CSV table of C-alpha atoms in Angstrom, one decimal:
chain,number,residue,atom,x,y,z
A,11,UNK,CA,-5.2,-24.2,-12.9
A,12,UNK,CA,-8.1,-22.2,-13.7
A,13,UNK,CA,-7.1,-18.0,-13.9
A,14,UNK,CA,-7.4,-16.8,-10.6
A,15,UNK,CA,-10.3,-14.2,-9.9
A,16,UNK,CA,-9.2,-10.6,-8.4
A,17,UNK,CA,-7.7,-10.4,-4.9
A,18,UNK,CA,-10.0,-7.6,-2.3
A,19,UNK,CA,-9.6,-4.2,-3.5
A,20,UNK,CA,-7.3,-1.9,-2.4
A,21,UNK,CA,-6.6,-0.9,1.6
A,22,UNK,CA,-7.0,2.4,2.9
A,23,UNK,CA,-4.5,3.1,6.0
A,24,UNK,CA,-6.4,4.2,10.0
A,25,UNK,CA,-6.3,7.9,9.3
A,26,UNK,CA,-4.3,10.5,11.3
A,27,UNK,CA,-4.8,13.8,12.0
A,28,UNK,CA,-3.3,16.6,9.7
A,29,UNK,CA,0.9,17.7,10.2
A,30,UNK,CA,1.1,21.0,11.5
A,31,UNK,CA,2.1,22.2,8.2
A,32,UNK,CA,-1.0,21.3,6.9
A,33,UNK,CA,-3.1,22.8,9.6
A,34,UNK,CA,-1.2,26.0,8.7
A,35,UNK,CA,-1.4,25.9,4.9
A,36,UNK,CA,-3.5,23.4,3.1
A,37,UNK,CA,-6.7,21.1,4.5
A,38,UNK,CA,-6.8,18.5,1.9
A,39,UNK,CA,-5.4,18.4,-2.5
A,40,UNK,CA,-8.7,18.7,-3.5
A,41,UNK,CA,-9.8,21.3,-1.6
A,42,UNK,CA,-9.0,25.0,-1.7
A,43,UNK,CA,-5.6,26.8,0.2
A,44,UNK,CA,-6.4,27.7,3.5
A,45,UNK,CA,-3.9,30.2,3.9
A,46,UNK,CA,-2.6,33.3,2.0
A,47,UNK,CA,0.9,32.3,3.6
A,48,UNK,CA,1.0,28.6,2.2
A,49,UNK,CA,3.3,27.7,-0.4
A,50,UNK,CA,0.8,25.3,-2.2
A,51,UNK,CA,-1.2,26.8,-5.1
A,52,UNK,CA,-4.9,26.8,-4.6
A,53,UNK,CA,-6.7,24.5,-6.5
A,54,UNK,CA,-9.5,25.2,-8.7
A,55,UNK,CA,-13.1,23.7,-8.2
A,56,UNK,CA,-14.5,21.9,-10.8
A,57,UNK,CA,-16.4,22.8,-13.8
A,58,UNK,CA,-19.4,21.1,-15.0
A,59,UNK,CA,-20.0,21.4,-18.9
A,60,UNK,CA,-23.6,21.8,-20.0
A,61,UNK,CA,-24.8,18.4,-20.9
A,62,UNK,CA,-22.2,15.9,-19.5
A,63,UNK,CA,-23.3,15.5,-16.0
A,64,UNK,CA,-19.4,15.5,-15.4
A,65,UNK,CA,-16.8,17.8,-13.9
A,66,UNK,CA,-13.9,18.8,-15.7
A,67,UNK,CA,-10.9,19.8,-13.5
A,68,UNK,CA,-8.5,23.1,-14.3
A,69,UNK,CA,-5.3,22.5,-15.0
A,70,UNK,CA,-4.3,24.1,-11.8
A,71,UNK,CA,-5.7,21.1,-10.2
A,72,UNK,CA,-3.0,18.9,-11.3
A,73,UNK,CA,-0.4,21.0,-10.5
A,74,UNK,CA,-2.1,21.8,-7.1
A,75,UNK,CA,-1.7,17.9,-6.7
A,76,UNK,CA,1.9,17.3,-7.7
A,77,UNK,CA,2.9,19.9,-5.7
A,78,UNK,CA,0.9,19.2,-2.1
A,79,UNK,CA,2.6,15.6,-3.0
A,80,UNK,CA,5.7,17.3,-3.0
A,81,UNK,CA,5.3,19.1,0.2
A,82,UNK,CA,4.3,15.6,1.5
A,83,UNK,CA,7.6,13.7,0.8
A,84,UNK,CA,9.8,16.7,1.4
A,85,UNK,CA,8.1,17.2,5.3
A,86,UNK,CA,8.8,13.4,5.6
A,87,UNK,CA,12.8,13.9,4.4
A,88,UNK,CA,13.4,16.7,6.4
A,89,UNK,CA,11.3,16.1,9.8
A,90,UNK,CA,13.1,14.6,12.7
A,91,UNK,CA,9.4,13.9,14.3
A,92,UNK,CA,8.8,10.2,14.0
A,93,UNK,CA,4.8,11.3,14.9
A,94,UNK,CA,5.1,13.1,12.2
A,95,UNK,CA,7.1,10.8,9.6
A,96,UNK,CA,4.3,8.4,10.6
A,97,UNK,CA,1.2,11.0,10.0
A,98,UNK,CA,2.8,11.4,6.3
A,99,UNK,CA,3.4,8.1,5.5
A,100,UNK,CA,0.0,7.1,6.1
A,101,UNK,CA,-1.1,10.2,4.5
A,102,UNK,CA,0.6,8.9,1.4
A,103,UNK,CA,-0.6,5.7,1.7
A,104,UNK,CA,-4.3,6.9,1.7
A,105,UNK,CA,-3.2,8.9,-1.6
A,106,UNK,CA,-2.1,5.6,-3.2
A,107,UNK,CA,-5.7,4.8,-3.0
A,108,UNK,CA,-6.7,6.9,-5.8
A,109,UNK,CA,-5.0,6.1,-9.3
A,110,UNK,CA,-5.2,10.3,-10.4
A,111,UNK,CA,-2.2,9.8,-8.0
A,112,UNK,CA,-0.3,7.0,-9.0
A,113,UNK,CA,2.3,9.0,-12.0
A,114,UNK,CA,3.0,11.5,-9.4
A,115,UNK,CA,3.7,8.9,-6.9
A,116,UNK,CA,5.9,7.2,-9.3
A,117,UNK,CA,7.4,10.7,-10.3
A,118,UNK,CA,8.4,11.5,-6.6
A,119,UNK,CA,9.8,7.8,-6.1
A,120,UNK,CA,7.2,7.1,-3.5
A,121,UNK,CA,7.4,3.1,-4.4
A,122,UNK,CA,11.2,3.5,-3.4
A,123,UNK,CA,10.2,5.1,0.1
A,124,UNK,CA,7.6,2.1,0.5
A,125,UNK,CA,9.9,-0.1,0.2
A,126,UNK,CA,12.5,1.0,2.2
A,127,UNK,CA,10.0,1.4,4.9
A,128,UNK,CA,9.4,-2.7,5.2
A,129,UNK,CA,12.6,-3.2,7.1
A,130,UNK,CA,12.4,0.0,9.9
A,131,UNK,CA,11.8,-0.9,13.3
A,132,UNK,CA,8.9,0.9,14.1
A,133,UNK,CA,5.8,-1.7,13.2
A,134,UNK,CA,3.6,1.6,12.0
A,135,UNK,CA,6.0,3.0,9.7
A,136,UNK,CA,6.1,-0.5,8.4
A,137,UNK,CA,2.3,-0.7,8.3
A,138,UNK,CA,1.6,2.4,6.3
A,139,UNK,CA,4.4,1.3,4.3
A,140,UNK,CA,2.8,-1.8,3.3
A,141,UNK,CA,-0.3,-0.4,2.7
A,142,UNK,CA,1.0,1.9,0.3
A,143,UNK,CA,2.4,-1.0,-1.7
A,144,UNK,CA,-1.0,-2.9,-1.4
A,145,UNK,CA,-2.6,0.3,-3.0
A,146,UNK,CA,0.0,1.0,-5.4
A,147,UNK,CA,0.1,-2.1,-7.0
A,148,UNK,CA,-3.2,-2.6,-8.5
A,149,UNK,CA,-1.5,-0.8,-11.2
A,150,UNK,CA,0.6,-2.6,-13.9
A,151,UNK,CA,3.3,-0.1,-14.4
A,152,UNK,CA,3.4,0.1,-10.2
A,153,UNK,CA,3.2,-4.1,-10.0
A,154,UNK,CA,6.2,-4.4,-12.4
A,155,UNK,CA,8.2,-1.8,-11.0
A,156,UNK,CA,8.0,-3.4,-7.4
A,157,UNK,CA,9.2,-6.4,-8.9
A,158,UNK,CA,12.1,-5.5,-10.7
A,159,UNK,CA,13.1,-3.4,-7.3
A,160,UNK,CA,13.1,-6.5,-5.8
A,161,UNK,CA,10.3,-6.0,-3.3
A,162,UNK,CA,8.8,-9.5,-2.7
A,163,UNK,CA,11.4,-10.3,-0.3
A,164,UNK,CA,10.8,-7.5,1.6
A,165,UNK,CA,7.2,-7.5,1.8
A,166,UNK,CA,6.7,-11.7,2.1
A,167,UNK,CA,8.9,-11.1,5.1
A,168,UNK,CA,6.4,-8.7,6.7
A,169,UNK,CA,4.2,-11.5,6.5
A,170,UNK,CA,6.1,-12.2,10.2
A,171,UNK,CA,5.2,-8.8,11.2
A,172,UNK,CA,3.3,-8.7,15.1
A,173,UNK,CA,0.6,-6.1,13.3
A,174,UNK,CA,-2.3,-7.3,11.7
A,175,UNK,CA,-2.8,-4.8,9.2
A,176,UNK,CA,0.6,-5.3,8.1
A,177,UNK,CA,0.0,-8.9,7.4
A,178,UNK,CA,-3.0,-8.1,5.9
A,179,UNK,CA,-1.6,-5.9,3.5
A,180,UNK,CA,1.3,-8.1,2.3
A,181,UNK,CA,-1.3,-10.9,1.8
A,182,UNK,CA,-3.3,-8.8,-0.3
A,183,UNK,CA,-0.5,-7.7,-2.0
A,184,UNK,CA,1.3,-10.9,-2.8
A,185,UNK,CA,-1.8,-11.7,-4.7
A,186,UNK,CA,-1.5,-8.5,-6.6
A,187,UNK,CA,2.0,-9.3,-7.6
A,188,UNK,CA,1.5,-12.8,-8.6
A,189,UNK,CA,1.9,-13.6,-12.2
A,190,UNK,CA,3.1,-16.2,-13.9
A,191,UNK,CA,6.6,-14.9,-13.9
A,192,UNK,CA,6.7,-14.0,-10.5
A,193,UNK,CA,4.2,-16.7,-8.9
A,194,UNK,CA,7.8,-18.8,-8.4
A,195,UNK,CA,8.5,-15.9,-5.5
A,196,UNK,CA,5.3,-15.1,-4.3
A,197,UNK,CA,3.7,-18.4,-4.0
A,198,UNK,CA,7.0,-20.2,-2.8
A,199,UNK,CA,7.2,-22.9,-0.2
A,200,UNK,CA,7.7,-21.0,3.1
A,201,UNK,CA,5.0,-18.6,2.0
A,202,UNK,CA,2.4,-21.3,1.0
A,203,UNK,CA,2.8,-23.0,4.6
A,204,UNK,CA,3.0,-19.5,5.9
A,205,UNK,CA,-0.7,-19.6,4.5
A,206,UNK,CA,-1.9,-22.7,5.2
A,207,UNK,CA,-1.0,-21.9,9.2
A,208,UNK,CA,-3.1,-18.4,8.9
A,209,UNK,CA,-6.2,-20.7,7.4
A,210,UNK,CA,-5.9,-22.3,10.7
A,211,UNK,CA,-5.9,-18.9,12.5
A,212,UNK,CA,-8.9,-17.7,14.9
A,213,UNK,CA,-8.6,-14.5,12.8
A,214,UNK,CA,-11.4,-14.8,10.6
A,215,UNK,CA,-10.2,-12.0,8.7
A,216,UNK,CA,-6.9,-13.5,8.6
A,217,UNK,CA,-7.9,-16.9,7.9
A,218,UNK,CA,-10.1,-16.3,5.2
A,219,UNK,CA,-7.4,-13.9,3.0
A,220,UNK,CA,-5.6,-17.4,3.9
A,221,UNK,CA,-7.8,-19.5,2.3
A,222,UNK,CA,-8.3,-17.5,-1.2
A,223,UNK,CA,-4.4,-17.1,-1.7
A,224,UNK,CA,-4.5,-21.3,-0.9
A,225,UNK,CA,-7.3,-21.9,-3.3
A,226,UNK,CA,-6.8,-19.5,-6.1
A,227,UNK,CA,-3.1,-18.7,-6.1
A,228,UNK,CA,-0.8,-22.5,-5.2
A,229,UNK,CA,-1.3,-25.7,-6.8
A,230,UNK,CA,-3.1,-28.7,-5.0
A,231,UNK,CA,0.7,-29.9,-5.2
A,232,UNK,CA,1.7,-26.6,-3.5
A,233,UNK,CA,-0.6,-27.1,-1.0
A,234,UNK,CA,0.1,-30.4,-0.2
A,235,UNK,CA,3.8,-30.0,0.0
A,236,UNK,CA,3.2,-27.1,1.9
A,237,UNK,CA,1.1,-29.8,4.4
A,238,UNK,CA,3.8,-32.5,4.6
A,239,UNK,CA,6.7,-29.4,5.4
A,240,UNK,CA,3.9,-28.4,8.0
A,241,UNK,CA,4.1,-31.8,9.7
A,242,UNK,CA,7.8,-32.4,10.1
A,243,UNK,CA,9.0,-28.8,11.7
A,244,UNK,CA,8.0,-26.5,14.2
A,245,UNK,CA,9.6,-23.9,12.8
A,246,UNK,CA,7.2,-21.6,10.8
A,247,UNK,CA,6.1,-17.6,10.8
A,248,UNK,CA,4.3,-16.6,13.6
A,249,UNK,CA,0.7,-15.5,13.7
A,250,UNK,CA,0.0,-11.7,14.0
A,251,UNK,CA,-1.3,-10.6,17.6
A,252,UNK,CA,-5.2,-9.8,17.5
């Protein structure tokens, strides 16, 4: 089987509006502190050397980073809000997005909080959880560490999930996490009829994310064993609402 091409780049999660420690203390890591009172060090603008046409961030940019990370995760541990447990997860989803971010994430054991995010009850928690992982795992060091943490059990059964997005995402990432030691797990038999019913699926979106994962990560054998299951039970996971 020819080497599959690269799945769709990486998922940014529906934006919400700032935590109220935020508001009060720090507008965005890569801007400047907002207030004298906030406990985040201000980050310094970029410099431009003469001649490269490139900025060249301070060192107080990277700790200005780490640190507003920090704040991020510890409002999340210590917040009994669930609006606001659900503004900083997908705050820290959105930061997954940028690879500057990915050590720190790593560092502050944001992979773990992803993952134990897949199996709450509340379908947005789940969502920015899984877009996280969708983000995060473009990277090798992240895609081997959600491996060994056993997380494609977790995230193939979000693949039942009500919420688009959340389906989306665990597509996605199932083809990020697919290699050939893994592709056993990720391209196993539920999930490959799991994908041959979203080919099927009204969802274009859906049904087209189907169709690559079919065509460039299972076997014409997968597929059509996948096909034959298909025919003889009823029993299968269900589509996502529109």
């Amino acid at each position: 089987m020819a080497a599959a091409p690269a799945p769709p780049v990486g998922r940014r999660c529906r934006p919400f509006p700032p935590t109220k420690w935020r508001r009060a203390g720090f507008s965005h890591y890569t801007g400047r502190a907002c207030s004298s009172h906030s406990s985040v060090h201000p980050i310094s603008e970029p410099t431009q050397p003469r001649g490269t046409g490139k900025p060249v961030w301070r060192p107080a940019m990277e700790l200005g980073r780490l640190e507003y990370l920090q704040a991020l995760v510890t409002e999340f541990q210590v917040t009994d809000s669930t609006e606001a447990k659900e503004q900083v997860l997908a705050n820290l989803a959105n930061f997954a997005y940028d690879p500057s971010n990915y050590e720190y994430l790593r560092q502050l054991q944001v992979l773990d909080l992803f993952l134990d995010m897949l199996t709450e009850d509340n379908e947005s928690l789940v969502e920015f959880a899984m877009g996280g992982l969708c983000n995060l795992c473009l990277d090798k060091t992240n895609k081997e560490y959600i491996l060994e943490a056993n997380g494609v059990e977790p995230i193939i059964n979000c693949l039942s999930s009500s919420n688009e997005e959340t389906v989306v995402s665990a597509v996605t990432t199932l083809m990020f996490l697919t290699t050939p030691q893994s592709r056993a797990q990720t391209t196993a038999l539920p999930v490959v009829e799991c994908m041959l019913r979203f080919s099927l699926s009204a969802n274009t979106r859906l049904s087209n994310l189907a169709s690559i994962f079919l065509q460039d990560y299972c076997s014409p054998l997968q597929v059509e064993e996948a096909r034959n299951l298909s025919k003889h039970t009823a029993v299968g996971i269900p589509l996502p609402k529109d």
